[in-house]
Short mmCIF file of C-alpha atoms in Angstrom, two decimals:
data_model
loop_
_atom_site.label_atom_id
_atom_site.label_comp_id
_atom_site.label_asym_id
_atom_site.label_seq_id
_atom_site.Cartn_x
_atom_site.Cartn_y
_atom_site.Cartn_z
CA UNK A 1 0.00 0.00 0.00
CA UNK A 2 1.25 3.43 -0.91
CA UNK A 3 1.43 5.51 2.23
CA UNK A 4 3.14 8.23 4.19
CA UNK A 5 3.22 8.22 7.97
CA UNK A 6 4.32 11.26 9.92
CA UNK A 7 5.66 11.10 13.46
CA UNK A 8 7.64 13.12 15.95
CA UNK A 9 5.13 15.75 16.90
CA UNK A 10 4.44 16.75 20.47
CA UNK A 11 4.43 19.53 23.02
CA UNK A 12 7.52 21.74 23.08
CA UNK A 13 8.34 25.01 24.81
CA UNK A 14 8.95 28.21 22.85
CA UNK A 15 12.53 28.27 21.65
CA UNK A 16 12.71 24.49 21.66
CA UNK A 17 13.41 22.00 18.90
CA UNK A 18 11.68 19.02 17.39
CA UNK A 19 12.35 16.67 14.49
CA UNK A 20 9.47 15.36 12.43
CA UNK A 21 9.72 12.23 10.32
CA UNK A 22 7.69 11.04 7.38
CA UNK A 23 8.09 7.35 6.60
CA UNK A 24 7.17 6.27 3.08
CA UNK A 25 6.21 2.85 1.81
CA UNK A 26 4.71 1.21 -1.23
CA UNK A 27 6.58 3.21 -3.86
CA UNK A 28 10.11 4.21 -4.88
CA UNK A 29 10.78 7.01 -2.42
CA UNK A 30 13.91 8.27 -4.15
CA UNK A 31 11.98 9.07 -7.34
CA UNK A 32 9.92 11.86 -5.82
CA UNK A 33 10.01 15.43 -4.60
CA UNK A 34 8.31 15.91 -1.23
CA UNK A 35 6.85 18.86 0.57
CA UNK A 36 5.78 19.68 4.10
CA UNK A 37 2.47 21.47 4.59
CA UNK A 38 1.09 22.65 7.91
CA UNK A 39 -2.29 23.64 9.22
CA UNK A 40 -2.76 25.66 12.39
CA UNK A 41 -5.83 24.71 14.43
CA UNK A 42 -8.95 25.93 12.64
CA UNK A 43 -6.91 27.61 9.89
CA UNK A 44 -6.00 26.99 6.28
CA UNK A 45 -3.13 25.15 4.67
CA UNK A 46 0.37 26.61 4.54
CA UNK A 47 3.20 25.31 2.36
CA UNK A 48 6.33 24.97 4.51
CA UNK A 49 9.16 23.38 2.53
CA UNK A 50 10.07 21.36 -0.54
CA UNK A 51 12.95 18.98 -1.22
CA UNK A 52 13.73 17.40 -4.55
CA UNK A 53 14.48 13.72 -5.07
CA UNK A 54 18.24 14.06 -4.78
CA UNK A 55 18.11 16.86 -2.20
CA UNK A 56 19.66 19.17 -4.77
CA UNK A 57 16.96 21.80 -4.46
CA UNK A 58 15.41 22.84 -1.18
CA UNK A 59 12.97 25.65 -0.54
CA UNK A 60 11.36 27.17 2.54
CA UNK A 61 8.51 29.49 3.40
CA UNK A 62 9.73 32.82 4.70
CA UNK A 63 8.00 32.08 8.00
CA UNK A 64 10.34 29.16 8.73
CA UNK A 65 13.50 30.05 6.83
CA UNK A 66 16.56 29.88 9.04
CA UNK A 67 14.73 27.87 11.70
CA UNK A 68 13.57 24.73 9.88
CA UNK A 69 15.69 22.29 7.89
CA UNK A 70 14.24 19.68 5.55
CA UNK A 71 16.21 16.56 4.67
CA UNK A 72 15.66 13.04 3.45
CA UNK A 73 17.28 9.64 3.69
CA UNK A 74 16.49 7.76 0.50
CA UNK A 75 17.95 4.55 1.89
CA UNK A 76 15.57 4.73 4.84
CA UNK A 77 12.71 6.08 2.66
CA UNK A 78 12.16 8.81 5.21
CA UNK A 79 11.68 12.55 5.01
CA UNK A 80 12.56 14.82 7.92
CA UNK A 81 11.80 18.29 9.17
CA UNK A 82 14.15 19.60 11.83
CA UNK A 83 12.46 22.49 13.60
CA UNK A 84 14.29 24.83 15.96
CA UNK A 85 13.64 28.15 17.67
CA UNK A 86 10.00 27.14 17.74
CA UNK A 87 7.32 29.76 18.29
CA UNK A 88 3.70 29.61 19.32
CA UNK A 89 2.71 30.34 15.72
CA UNK A 90 4.39 27.10 14.60
CA UNK A 91 1.66 25.18 16.40
CA UNK A 92 0.01 23.13 13.68
CA UNK A 93 -0.67 19.75 12.19
CA UNK A 94 2.23 18.97 9.87
CA UNK A 95 1.63 16.90 6.74
CA UNK A 96 4.08 15.44 4.27
CA UNK A 97 3.07 14.78 0.68
CA UNK A 98 4.74 13.75 -2.56
CA UNK A 99 4.77 15.34 -5.98
CA UNK A 100 3.47 12.56 -8.19
CA UNK A 101 4.74 14.29 -11.35
CA UNK A 102 8.30 14.77 -10.15
CA UNK A 103 10.58 15.35 -13.10
CA UNK A 104 8.00 17.14 -15.20
CA UNK A 105 6.92 20.76 -15.21
CA UNK A 106 3.68 19.72 -13.54
CA UNK A 107 3.39 19.47 -9.78
CA UNK A 108 0.59 17.61 -8.04
CA UNK A 109 0.51 16.26 -4.50
CA UNK A 110 -1.36 13.00 -4.52
CA UNK A 111 -0.43 11.04 -1.39
CA UNK A 112 -0.67 12.67 2.03
CA UNK A 113 0.04 11.39 5.49
CA UNK A 114 -2.42 11.86 8.36
CA UNK A 115 -0.23 14.50 9.91
CA UNK A 116 1.60 14.93 13.19
CA UNK A 117 0.62 17.64 15.67
CA UNK A 118 3.17 20.11 16.96
CA UNK A 119 2.17 22.27 19.91
CA UNK A 120 4.46 25.08 21.02
CA UNK A 121 3.48 26.32 24.44
CA UNK A 122 5.03 27.07 27.79
CA UNK B 1 5.55 35.78 -2.66
CA UNK B 2 2.57 35.22 -4.93
CA UNK B 3 -0.71 35.81 -3.12
CA UNK B 4 -3.63 33.52 -3.90
CA UNK B 5 -7.05 35.02 -3.22
CA UNK B 6 -9.88 32.55 -3.07
CA UNK B 7 -13.55 33.49 -3.22
CA UNK B 8 -15.98 33.09 -1.74
CA UNK B 9 -14.59 32.09 1.66
CA UNK B 10 -17.75 30.07 2.23
CA UNK B 11 -20.93 29.18 0.42
CA UNK B 12 -24.12 27.28 1.07
CA UNK B 13 -25.48 25.02 -1.61
CA UNK B 14 -27.92 22.20 -2.09
CA UNK B 15 -27.38 18.72 -3.45
CA UNK B 16 -27.60 18.94 -7.22
CA UNK B 17 -26.42 22.55 -7.43
CA UNK B 18 -23.59 23.75 -9.62
CA UNK B 19 -20.86 25.40 -7.55
CA UNK B 20 -17.99 27.58 -8.68
CA UNK B 21 -14.99 28.62 -6.62
CA UNK B 22 -12.49 31.19 -7.80
CA UNK B 23 -8.81 31.66 -7.17
CA UNK B 24 -6.89 34.71 -8.28
CA UNK B 25 -3.11 34.97 -8.32
CA UNK B 26 -1.33 38.23 -7.61
CA UNK B 27 0.78 37.64 -10.72
CA UNK B 28 0.66 35.29 -13.66
CA UNK B 29 1.31 31.64 -12.88
CA UNK B 30 0.56 30.05 -16.29
CA UNK B 31 -1.46 26.91 -15.47
CA UNK B 32 0.59 25.97 -12.41
CA UNK B 33 -2.35 25.52 -10.08
CA UNK B 34 -3.95 22.64 -8.23
CA UNK B 35 -7.18 22.21 -6.31
CA UNK B 36 -7.45 20.19 -3.10
CA UNK B 37 -10.44 19.04 -1.06
CA UNK B 38 -10.23 18.67 2.69
CA UNK B 39 -12.80 17.23 5.06
CA UNK B 40 -12.71 17.81 8.82
CA UNK B 41 -10.02 15.76 10.52
CA UNK B 42 -8.66 14.45 7.23
CA UNK B 43 -5.69 15.18 5.01
CA UNK B 44 -6.22 17.13 1.80
CA UNK B 45 -7.02 15.25 -1.37
CA UNK B 46 -5.85 16.18 -4.86
CA UNK B 47 -8.70 16.95 -7.26
CA UNK B 48 -7.23 18.96 -10.15
CA UNK B 49 -3.66 19.66 -11.26
CA UNK B 50 -2.23 21.90 -13.97
CA UNK B 51 -5.38 24.04 -13.66
CA UNK B 52 -7.66 21.70 -15.59
CA UNK B 53 -6.43 18.11 -15.40
CA UNK B 54 -8.59 15.75 -13.38
CA UNK B 55 -6.63 13.54 -10.99
CA UNK B 56 -7.17 9.81 -11.34
CA UNK B 57 -10.22 8.56 -9.49
CA UNK B 58 -11.79 11.99 -9.02
CA UNK B 59 -15.41 12.16 -10.20
CA UNK B 60 -15.98 13.93 -13.51
CA UNK B 61 -18.37 16.42 -11.90
CA UNK B 62 -15.23 18.25 -10.77
CA UNK B 63 -13.53 20.45 -13.35
CA UNK B 64 -10.98 23.23 -13.38
CA UNK B 65 -10.22 26.06 -15.74
CA UNK B 66 -8.11 29.15 -16.05
CA UNK B 67 -4.69 30.44 -17.02
CA UNK B 68 -2.48 33.25 -15.88
CA UNK B 69 -4.13 34.85 -12.87
CA UNK B 70 -7.74 33.66 -12.78
CA UNK B 71 -8.82 30.12 -12.06
CA UNK B 72 -12.07 28.34 -11.33
CA UNK B 73 -13.06 25.06 -9.74
CA UNK B 74 -16.53 23.91 -10.77
CA UNK B 75 -18.53 21.15 -9.16
CA UNK B 76 -21.46 20.08 -11.30
CA UNK B 77 -24.39 18.48 -9.50
CA UNK B 78 -23.08 18.78 -5.95
CA UNK B 79 -23.19 15.51 -4.03
CA UNK B 80 -23.40 14.94 -0.25
CA UNK B 81 -19.78 13.77 -0.25
CA UNK B 82 -18.66 17.12 -1.69
CA UNK B 83 -19.37 19.21 1.39
CA UNK B 84 -15.85 20.13 2.44
CA UNK B 85 -13.23 22.88 2.27
CA UNK B 86 -11.47 23.51 -1.02
CA UNK B 87 -8.03 25.06 -1.49
CA UNK B 88 -6.08 26.19 -4.50
CA UNK B 89 -2.29 25.90 -4.53
CA UNK B 90 0.06 27.67 -6.90
CA UNK B 91 3.20 25.72 -7.76
CA UNK B 92 4.64 28.15 -10.30
CA UNK B 93 7.06 29.88 -7.98
CA UNK B 94 8.67 29.30 -4.60
CA UNK B 95 7.37 29.79 -2.02
CA UNK B 96 4.33 27.87 -3.14
CA UNK B 97 1.16 29.39 -1.72
CA UNK B 98 -2.32 28.19 -0.92
CA UNK B 99 -5.50 30.15 -1.22
CA UNK B 100 -7.37 30.83 2.00
CA UNK B 101 -9.92 28.10 1.39
CA UNK B 102 -13.62 27.89 0.55
CA UNK B 103 -15.99 26.07 2.85
CA UNK B 104 -18.88 24.44 0.98
CA UNK B 105 -21.77 23.91 3.37
CA UNK B 106 -25.16 22.31 3.06
CA UNK B 107 -28.00 24.76 2.55
#
């Protein structure tokens, strides 16, 4: 079964750090670009970061640049999001998703995990 | 960053209605736009990519159109399963940006 499973969320104090993981199965992980998307409670979706299949190109939203680092381990078929200097406004459900048309001009995010909740509070 | 303005932010409709949702980009994005459906407590689902291409398995009552700055998602003959929140996402330029969402409610 093709799936993504996020983990690593939890309660952390402002200024703290957390590392999220996204474990992939059922497809060739190394073939795809992945993104992280977050959703604050009761709010809309926000694109956070993208990483290409070979980690050659990485992008971040301005709101997390300099604080978050995306990476991947193709051998372990796992995507990561290292979050530091966390703020209350980073509180959200974090999803990972893949770009099914990686390698083409088209982008489309077809498989999503269920998300992992990050709560930043003292 | 490119701003994506979705309208309306919410709408009420009945089963069988035709519904249109708009998304406007602050600058031209060619056809680099997708539409996603999200139900409460669930992850988003891909409906449309490249502005007008229907994702595999998505019912044909969903359609997308537009190019440049103005885009539309149309749901023909709204079904009970379609009551949800819909988001557009531009993937033309980094940072990618979502629209604010449109909640489709039962009238």
